[in-house]
Coordinates of C-alpha atoms and ligand atoms in Angstrom, one line a residue:
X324 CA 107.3 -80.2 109.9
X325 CA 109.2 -77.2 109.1
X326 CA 113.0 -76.3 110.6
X327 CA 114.1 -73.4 111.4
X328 CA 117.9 -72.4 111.6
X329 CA 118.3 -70.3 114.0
X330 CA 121.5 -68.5 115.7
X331 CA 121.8 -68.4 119.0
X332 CA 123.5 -66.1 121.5
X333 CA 125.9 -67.8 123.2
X334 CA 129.0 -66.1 125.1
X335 CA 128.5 -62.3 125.7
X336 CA 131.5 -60.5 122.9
X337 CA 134.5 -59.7 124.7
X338 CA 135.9 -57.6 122.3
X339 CA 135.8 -57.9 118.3
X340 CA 132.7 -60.3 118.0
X341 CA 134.1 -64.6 117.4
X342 CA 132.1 -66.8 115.6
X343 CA 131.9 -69.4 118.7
X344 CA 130.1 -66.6 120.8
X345 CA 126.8 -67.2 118.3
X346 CA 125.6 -71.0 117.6
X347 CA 123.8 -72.2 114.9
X348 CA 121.2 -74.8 116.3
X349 CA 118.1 -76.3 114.3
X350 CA 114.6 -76.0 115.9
X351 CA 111.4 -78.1 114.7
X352 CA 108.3 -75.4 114.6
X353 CA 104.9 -76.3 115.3
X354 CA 101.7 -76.3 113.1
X355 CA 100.3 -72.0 113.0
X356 CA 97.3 -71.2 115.2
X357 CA 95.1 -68.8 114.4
X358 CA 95.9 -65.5 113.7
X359 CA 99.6 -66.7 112.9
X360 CA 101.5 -66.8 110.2
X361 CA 104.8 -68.2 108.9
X362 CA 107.7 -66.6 107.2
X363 CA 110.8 -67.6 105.6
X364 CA 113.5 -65.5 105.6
X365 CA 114.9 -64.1 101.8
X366 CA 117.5 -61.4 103.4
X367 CA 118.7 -60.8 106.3
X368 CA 120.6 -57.7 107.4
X369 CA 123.3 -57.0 109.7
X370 CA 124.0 -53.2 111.5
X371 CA 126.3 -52.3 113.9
X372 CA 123.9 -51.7 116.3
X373 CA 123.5 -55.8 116.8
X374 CA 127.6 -55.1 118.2
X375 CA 126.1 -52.4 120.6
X376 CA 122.8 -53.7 121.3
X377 CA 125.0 -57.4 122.8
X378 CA 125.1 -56.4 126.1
X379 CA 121.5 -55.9 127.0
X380 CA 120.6 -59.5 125.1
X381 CA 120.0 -62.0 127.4
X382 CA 122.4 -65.5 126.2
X383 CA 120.6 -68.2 124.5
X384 CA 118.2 -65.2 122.9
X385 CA 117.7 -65.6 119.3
X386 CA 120.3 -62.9 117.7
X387 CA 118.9 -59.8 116.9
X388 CA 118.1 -57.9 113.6
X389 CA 115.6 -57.6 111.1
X390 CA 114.6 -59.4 107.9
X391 CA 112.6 -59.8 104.6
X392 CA 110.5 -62.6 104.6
X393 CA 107.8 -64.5 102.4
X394 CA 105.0 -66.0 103.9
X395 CA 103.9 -69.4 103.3
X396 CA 101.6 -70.2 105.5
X397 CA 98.8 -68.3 107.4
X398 CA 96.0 -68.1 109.4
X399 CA 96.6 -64.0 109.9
X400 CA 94.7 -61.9 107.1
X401 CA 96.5 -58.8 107.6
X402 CA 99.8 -61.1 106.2
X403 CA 98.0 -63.4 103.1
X404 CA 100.6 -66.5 102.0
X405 CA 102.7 -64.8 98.9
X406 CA 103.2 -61.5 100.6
X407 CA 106.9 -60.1 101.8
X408 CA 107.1 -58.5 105.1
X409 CA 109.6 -56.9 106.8
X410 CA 110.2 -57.6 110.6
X411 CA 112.5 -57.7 113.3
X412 CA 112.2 -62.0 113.6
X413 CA 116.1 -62.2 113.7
X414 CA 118.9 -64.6 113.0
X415 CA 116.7 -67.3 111.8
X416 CA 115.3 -68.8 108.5
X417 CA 111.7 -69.3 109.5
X418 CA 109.7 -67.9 112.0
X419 CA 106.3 -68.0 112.9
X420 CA 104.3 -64.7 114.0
X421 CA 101.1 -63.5 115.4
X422 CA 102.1 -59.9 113.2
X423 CA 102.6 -58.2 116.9
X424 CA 105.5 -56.2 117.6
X425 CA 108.2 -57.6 118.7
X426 CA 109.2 -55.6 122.1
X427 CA 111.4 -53.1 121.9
X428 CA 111.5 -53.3 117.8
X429 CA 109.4 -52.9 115.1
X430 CA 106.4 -54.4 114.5
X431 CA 106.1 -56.6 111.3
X432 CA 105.1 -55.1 108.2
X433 CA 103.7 -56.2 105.2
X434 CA 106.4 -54.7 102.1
X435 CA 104.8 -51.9 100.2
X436 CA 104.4 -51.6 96.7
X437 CA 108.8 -50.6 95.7
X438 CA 107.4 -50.4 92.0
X439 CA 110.2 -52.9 90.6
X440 CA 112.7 -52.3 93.4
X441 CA 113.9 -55.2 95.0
X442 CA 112.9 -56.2 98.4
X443 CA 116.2 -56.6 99.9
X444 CA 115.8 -52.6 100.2
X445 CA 113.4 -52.8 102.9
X446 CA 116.7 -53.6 104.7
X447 CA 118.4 -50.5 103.5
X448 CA 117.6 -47.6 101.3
X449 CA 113.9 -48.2 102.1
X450 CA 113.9 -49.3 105.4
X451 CA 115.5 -48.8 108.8
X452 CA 119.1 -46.8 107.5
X453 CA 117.6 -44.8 104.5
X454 CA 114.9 -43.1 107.6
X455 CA 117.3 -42.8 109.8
X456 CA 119.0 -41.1 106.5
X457 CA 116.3 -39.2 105.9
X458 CA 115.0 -38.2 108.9
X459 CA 118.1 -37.5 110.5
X460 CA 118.9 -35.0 107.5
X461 CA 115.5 -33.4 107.5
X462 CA 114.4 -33.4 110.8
X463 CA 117.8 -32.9 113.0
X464 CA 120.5 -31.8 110.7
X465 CA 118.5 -29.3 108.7
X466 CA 121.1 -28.5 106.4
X467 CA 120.6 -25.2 104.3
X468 CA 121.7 -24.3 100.3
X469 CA 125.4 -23.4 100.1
X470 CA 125.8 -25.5 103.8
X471 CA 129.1 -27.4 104.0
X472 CA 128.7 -30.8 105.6
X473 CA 130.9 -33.5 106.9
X474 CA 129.5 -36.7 107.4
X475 CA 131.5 -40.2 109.0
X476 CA 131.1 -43.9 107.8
X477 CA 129.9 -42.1 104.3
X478 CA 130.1 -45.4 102.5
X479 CA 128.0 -46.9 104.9
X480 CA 124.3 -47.6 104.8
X481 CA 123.0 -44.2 106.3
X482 CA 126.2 -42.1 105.2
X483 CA 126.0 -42.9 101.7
X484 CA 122.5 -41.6 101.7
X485 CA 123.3 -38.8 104.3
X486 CA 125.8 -37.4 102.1
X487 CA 123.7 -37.6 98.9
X488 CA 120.4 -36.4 100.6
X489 CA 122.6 -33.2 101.8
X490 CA 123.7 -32.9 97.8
X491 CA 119.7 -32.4 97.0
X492 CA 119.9 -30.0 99.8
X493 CA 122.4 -28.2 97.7
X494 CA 125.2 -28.7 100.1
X495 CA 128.9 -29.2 99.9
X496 CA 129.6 -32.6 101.3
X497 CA 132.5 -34.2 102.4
X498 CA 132.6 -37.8 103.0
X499 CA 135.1 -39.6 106.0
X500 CA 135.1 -43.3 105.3
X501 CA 138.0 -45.9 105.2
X502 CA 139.4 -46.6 102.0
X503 CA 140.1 -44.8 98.8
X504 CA 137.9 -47.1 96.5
X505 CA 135.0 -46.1 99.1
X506 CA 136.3 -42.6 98.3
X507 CA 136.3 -43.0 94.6
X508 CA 132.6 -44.3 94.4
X509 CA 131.2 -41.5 96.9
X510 CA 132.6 -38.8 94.4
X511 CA 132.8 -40.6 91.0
X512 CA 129.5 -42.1 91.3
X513 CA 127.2 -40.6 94.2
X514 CA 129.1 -36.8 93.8
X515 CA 130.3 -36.1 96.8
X516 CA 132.6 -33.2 96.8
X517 CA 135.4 -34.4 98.4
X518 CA 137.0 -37.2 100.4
X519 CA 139.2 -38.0 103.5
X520 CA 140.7 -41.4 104.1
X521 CA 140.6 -41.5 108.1
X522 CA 142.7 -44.5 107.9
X523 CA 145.7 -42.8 106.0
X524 CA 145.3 -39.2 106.1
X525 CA 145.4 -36.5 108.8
X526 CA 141.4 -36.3 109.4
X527 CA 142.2 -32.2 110.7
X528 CA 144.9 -31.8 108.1
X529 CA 142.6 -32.6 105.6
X530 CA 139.3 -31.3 106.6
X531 CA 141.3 -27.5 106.7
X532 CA 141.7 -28.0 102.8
X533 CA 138.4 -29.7 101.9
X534 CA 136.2 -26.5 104.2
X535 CA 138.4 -24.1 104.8
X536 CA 135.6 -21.7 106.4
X537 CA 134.6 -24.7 108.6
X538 CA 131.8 -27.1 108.8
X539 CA 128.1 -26.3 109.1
X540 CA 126.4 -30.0 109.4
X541 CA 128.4 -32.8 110.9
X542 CA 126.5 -36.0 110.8
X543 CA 128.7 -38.3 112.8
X544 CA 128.4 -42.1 112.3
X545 CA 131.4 -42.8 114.4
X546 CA 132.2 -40.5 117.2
X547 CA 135.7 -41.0 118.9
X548 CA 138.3 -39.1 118.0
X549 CA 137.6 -38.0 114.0
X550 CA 134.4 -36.7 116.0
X551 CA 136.1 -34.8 118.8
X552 CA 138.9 -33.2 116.2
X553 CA 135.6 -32.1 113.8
X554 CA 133.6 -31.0 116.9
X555 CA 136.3 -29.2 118.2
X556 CA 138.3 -27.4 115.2
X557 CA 135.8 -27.3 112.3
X558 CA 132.2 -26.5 113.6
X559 CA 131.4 -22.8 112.2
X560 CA 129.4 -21.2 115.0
X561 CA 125.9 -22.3 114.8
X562 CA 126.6 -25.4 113.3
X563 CA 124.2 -28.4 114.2
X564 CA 125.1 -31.9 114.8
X565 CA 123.6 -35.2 114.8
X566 CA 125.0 -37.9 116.3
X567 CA 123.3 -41.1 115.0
X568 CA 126.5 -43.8 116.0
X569 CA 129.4 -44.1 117.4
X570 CA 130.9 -47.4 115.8
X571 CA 134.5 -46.6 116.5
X572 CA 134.1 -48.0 120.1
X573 CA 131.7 -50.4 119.9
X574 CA 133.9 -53.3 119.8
X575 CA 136.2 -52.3 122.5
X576 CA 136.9 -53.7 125.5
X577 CA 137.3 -50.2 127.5
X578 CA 134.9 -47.3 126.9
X579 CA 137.3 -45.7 124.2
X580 CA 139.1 -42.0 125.4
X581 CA 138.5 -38.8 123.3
X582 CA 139.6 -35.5 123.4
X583 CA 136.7 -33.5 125.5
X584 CA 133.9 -32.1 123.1
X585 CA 132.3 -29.6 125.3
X586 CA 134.9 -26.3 124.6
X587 CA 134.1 -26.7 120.9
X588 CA 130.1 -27.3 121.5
X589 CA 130.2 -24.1 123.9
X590 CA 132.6 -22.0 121.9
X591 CA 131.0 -22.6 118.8
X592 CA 127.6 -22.5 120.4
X593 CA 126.8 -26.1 118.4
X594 CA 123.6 -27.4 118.6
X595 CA 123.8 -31.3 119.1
X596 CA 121.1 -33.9 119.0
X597 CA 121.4 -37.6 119.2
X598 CA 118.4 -39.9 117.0
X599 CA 117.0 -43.0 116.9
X600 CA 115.0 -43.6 113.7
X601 CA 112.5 -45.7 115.7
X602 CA 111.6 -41.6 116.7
X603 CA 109.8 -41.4 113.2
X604 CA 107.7 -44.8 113.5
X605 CA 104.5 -42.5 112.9
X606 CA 105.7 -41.1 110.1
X607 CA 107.8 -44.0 108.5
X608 CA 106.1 -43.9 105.2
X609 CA 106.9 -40.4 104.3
X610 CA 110.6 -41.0 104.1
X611 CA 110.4 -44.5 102.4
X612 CA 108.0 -42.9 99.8
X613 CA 110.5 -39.7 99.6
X614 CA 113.7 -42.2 99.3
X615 CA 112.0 -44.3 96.6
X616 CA 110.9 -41.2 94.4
X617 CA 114.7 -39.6 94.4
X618 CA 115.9 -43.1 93.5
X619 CA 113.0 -43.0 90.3
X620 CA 114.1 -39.9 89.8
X621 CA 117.9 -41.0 89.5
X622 CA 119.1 -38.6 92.5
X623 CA 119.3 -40.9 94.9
X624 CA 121.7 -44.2 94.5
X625 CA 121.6 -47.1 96.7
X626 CA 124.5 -50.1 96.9
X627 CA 124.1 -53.5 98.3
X628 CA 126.7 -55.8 99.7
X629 CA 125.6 -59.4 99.3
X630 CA 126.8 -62.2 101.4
X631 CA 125.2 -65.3 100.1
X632 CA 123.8 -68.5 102.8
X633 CA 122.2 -67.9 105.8
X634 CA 125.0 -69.9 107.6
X635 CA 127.3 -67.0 106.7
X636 CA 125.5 -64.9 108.5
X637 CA 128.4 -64.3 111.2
X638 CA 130.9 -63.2 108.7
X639 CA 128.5 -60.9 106.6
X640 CA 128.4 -59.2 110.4
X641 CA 132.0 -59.0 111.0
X642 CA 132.8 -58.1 107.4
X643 CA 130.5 -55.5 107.7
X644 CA 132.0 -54.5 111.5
X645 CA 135.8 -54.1 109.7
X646 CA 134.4 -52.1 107.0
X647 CA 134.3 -54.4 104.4
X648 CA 130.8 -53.2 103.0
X649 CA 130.0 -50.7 99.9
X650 CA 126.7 -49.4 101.2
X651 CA 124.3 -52.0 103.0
X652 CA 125.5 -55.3 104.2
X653 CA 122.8 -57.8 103.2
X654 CA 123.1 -61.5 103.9
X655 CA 120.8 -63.6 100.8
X656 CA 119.4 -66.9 102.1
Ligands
NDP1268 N1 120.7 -43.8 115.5 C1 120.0 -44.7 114.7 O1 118.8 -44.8 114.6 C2 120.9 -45.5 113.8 C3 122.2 -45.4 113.9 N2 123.1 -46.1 113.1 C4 124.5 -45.9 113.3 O2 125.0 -45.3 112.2 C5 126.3 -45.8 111.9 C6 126.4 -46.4 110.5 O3 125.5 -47.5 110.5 P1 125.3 -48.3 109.1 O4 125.2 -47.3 108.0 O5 124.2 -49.2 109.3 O6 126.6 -49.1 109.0 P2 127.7 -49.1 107.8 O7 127.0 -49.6 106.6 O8 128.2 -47.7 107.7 O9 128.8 -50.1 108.2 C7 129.6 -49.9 109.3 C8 130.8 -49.1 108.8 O10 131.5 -48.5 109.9 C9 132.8 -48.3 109.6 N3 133.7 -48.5 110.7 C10 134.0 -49.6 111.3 N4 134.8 -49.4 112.4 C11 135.1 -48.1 112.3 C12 135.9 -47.2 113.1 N5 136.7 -47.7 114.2 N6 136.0 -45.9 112.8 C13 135.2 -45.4 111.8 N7 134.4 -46.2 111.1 C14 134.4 -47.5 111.3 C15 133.2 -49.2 108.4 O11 133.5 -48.4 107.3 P3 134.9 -47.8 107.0 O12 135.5 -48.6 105.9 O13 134.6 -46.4 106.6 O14 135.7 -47.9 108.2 C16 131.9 -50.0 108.2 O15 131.7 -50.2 106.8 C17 126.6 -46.8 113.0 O16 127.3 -46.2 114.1 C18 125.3 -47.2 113.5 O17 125.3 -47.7 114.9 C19 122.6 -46.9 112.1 C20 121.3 -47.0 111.9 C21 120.3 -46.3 112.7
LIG1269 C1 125.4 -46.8 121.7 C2 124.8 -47.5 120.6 C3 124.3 -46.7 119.6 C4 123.5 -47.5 118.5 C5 123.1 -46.6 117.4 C6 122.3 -47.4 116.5 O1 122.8 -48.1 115.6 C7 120.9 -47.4 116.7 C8 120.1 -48.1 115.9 C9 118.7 -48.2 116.2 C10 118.4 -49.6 116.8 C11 118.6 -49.4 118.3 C12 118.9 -50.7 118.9 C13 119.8 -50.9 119.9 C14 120.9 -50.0 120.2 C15 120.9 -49.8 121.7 C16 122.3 -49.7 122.2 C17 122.3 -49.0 123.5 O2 121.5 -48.1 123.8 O3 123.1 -49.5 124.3 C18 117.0 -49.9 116.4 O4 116.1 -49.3 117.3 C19 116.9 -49.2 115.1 C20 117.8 -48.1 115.0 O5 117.1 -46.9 115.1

């Protein structure tokens, strides 16, 4: 008899997310069927968009997000007992499957060959945030040579890779995250050009000095304010932006207030476009494939943030949620 652990959701968040609105419970699995499989969880990951996603999830729902798992037993040929998949099973340590999509999310996925990379990156690099990376570079920001771009959470999972996908580009790129040792790795180590603390400097202030001519790209992983004073005062005319998140308000109570956008989108003619990565399902491989080969090729780096025990799973989230993560916040069973 296998148990699973399992969190639950429990009290819709009111606010900044507390560890009694999930609950860990046990549950006893049955024996697979046919055409099932089961699969126990190695990573886990946590994204903000579990904070945003909250208030459509019905309570007593298994928490959402996705996973690496191994199978160990199945009756499911398309997912033979040894092989990893990635699939959106969840806050829980084993789970059994019939290998069908999930509603709404991504349909389970035996891991392709990473050549020696470890699997946890399905979560990241090559998975979910490096496409929506990748994609949301090439397909909606379509920076060109000599472009200057600004991009927000760079220290994040997506920015991080935003901002060093725009350097292959050949762009100038300025990273907005929120700390100066996040600042130090983006230019010591991933070469970003420059770096604004939003936390202690003067995001407008400083974005004069680090593009004087303005801003061509702006990917913006935050929106609020640092996205209305960018929209607003730094777009060159022309300039394109892609609005993948908008983590500054996700934890409040209120919808948050910023400055109007639409004077700088009409006076500086922008062209803005929000994405979802699950937009480039039928394509999925190309960017995986294209992520992997720049990290072979040492031009693309990835980070990991590693919270070890699944029962940790809640403060690998909230660590994650205050900015507490280099790159992608992974929880290790
Ligand atoms: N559209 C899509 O398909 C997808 C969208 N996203 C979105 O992209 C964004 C980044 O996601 P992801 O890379 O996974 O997460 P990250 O790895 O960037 O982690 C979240 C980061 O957000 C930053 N943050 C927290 N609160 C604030 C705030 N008030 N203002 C500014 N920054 C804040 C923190 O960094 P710091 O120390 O800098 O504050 C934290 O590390 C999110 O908004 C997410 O919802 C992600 C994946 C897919
Ligand atoms: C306003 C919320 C923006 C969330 C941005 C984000 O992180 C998207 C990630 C998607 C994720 C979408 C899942 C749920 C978010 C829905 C929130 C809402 O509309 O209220 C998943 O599909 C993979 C990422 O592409």
């Amino acid at each position: 008899m296998v148990v699973a652990k399992v969190f639950k959701f429990e009290k819709q968040f009111d606010g900044f997310p507390q560890e009694t609105d999930l609950k860990l419970v046990e549950e006893q699995l049955p024996e697979i069927k046919d055409g099932e499989f089961l699969a126990e969880a190695v990573y886990l990951s946590v994204d903000p968009y579990m904070r945003a996603y909250a208030p459509r999830l019905p309570l007593g729902e298994t928490y959402v997000g996705g996973q690496v798992a191994k199978v160990t037993e199945s009756k499911n040929p398309k997912f033979p007992v040894g092989k990893y998949v990635v699939a959106h099973f969840g806050w829980r340590t084993h789970t059994i499957s019939d290998g069908k999509r999930t509603p709404g999310w991504t349909i389970p996925m035996v891991l392709p060959d990473f050549g020696g990379l470890p699997a946890s990156l399905a979560l990241g690099v090559l998975g979910m945030p490096g496409n929506t990376a990748y994609f949301g570079v090439t397909d909606i920001l379509q920076p060109q040579q000599g472009h200057t771009v600004a991009v927000t959470g760079a220290a994040g999972a997506v920015g991080s890779l935003v901002g060093q996908i725009c350097k292959i580009k050949g762009c100038k790129v300025i990273g907005i995250a929120g700390s100066d040792e996040k600042g130090k790795w983006l230019v010591d180590e991933l070469g970003f050009d420059s770096f604004i603390n939003y936390k202690s400097d003067d995001v407008g202030k400083a974005l004069k000095e680090a593009a004087p001519q303005g801003v061509d790209r702006y990917f913006d992983n935050v929106g609020g304010e640092i996205s209305s004073t960018i929209i607003n005062q730094h777009m060159k005319n022309f300039g394109r932006v892609a609005v993948c998140g908008c983590i500054s308000g996700y934890n409040e109570k209120e919808p948050p207030k910023a400055t109007p956008i639409q004077k700088g989108v009409l006076r500086h003619q922008l062209r803005m476009q929000g994405l979802h990565s699950t937009r480039w399902e039928d394509k999925w491989m190309e960017g995986i494939l294209q992520n992997k080969k720049w990290i072979e090729e040492g031009r693309l780096k990835y980070r990991e943030t590693v919270t070890e025990g699944f029962e940790n799973m809640f403060k690998a989230f909230t660590d994650m949620l205050r900015g507490g993560n280099f790159g992608k916040a992974i929880v290790k069973v």
